[in-house]
Short mmCIF file of C-alpha atoms in Angstrom, two decimals:
data_model
loop_
_atom_site.label_atom_id
_atom_site.label_comp_id
_atom_site.label_asym_id
_atom_site.label_seq_id
_atom_site.Cartn_x
_atom_site.Cartn_y
_atom_site.Cartn_z
CA UNK A 1 4.42 -10.14 21.60
CA UNK A 2 4.25 -6.48 22.55
CA UNK A 3 0.56 -5.88 21.82
CA UNK A 4 0.74 -2.30 23.06
CA UNK A 5 3.21 -1.41 20.26
CA UNK A 6 0.94 -3.08 17.69
CA UNK A 7 -2.07 -1.22 19.10
CA UNK A 8 -0.16 2.06 18.89
CA UNK A 9 0.63 1.36 15.22
CA UNK A 10 -3.03 0.66 14.45
CA UNK A 11 -4.12 3.74 16.37
CA UNK A 12 -1.63 5.92 14.48
CA UNK A 13 -2.71 4.46 11.12
CA UNK A 14 -6.36 5.02 11.98
CA UNK A 15 -5.62 8.63 13.01
CA UNK A 16 -3.78 9.29 9.75
CA UNK A 17 -6.61 7.83 7.67
CA UNK A 18 -9.12 9.94 9.60
CA UNK A 19 -7.01 13.08 9.01
CA UNK A 20 -6.85 12.36 5.27
CA UNK A 21 -10.59 11.80 5.09
CA UNK A 22 -11.27 15.20 6.74
CA UNK A 23 -9.57 17.04 3.88
CA UNK A 24 -11.73 18.69 1.29
CA UNK A 25 -11.72 15.95 -1.27
CA UNK A 26 -13.75 12.89 -2.01
CA UNK A 27 -12.39 9.72 -0.45
CA UNK A 28 -13.43 6.17 -1.18
CA UNK A 29 -11.89 3.19 0.58
CA UNK A 30 -12.05 -0.33 -0.76
CA UNK A 31 -10.61 -3.53 0.62
CA UNK A 32 -8.88 -5.58 -2.03
CA UNK A 33 -7.39 -8.84 -0.86
CA UNK A 34 -3.64 -9.13 -1.40
CA UNK A 35 -4.24 -12.31 -3.41
CA UNK A 36 -6.21 -10.22 -5.93
CA UNK A 37 -3.55 -7.55 -6.34
CA UNK A 38 -0.03 -8.96 -6.29
CA UNK A 39 1.51 -5.68 -7.46
CA UNK A 40 0.12 -3.64 -4.57
CA UNK A 41 1.15 -6.34 -2.10
CA UNK A 42 4.69 -6.48 -3.49
CA UNK A 43 5.05 -2.68 -3.52
CA UNK A 44 3.81 -2.42 0.07
CA UNK A 45 6.31 -5.07 1.17
CA UNK A 46 9.05 -3.25 -0.78
CA UNK A 47 8.30 -0.01 1.07
CA UNK A 48 8.54 -1.75 4.45
CA UNK A 49 11.76 -3.60 3.62
CA UNK A 50 13.40 -0.51 2.09
CA UNK A 51 11.96 1.75 4.82
CA UNK A 52 10.75 4.35 2.31
CA UNK A 53 7.62 6.51 2.24
CA UNK A 54 7.50 7.11 -1.50
CA UNK A 55 9.13 5.73 -4.62
CA UNK A 56 8.52 6.85 -8.18
CA UNK A 57 9.39 4.71 -11.16
CA UNK A 58 8.91 6.05 -14.67
CA UNK A 59 8.90 2.51 -16.03
CA UNK A 60 7.93 -0.55 -13.97
CA UNK A 61 10.79 -2.96 -13.33
CA UNK A 62 10.66 -6.55 -14.61
CA UNK A 63 9.35 -7.92 -11.30
CA UNK A 64 6.41 -5.52 -11.35
CA UNK A 65 5.70 -6.32 -15.01
CA UNK A 66 5.51 -10.03 -14.19
CA UNK A 67 3.17 -9.39 -11.27
CA UNK A 68 0.97 -7.22 -13.50
CA UNK A 69 0.71 -10.09 -15.98
CA UNK A 70 -0.21 -12.43 -13.14
CA UNK A 71 -2.92 -10.07 -11.86
CA UNK A 72 -4.42 -9.61 -15.34
CA UNK A 73 -4.55 -13.36 -15.93
CA UNK A 74 -6.24 -14.15 -12.59
#
């Protein structure tokens, strides 16, 4: 229940987003509910669990393929 740690995380995330938006490029943000994009939700959870900043797959694994099918059918 350490709300100060959670607030620090939100503040840091907000600062990083602000820094990215100040760069000389066009930025558009859109909120997509996790229930509408199972792949993005699963990949975000994967990054947290694996404690990684970036992963590159040349071919999606079977789990991602199944989630893609699910998202297309919804």
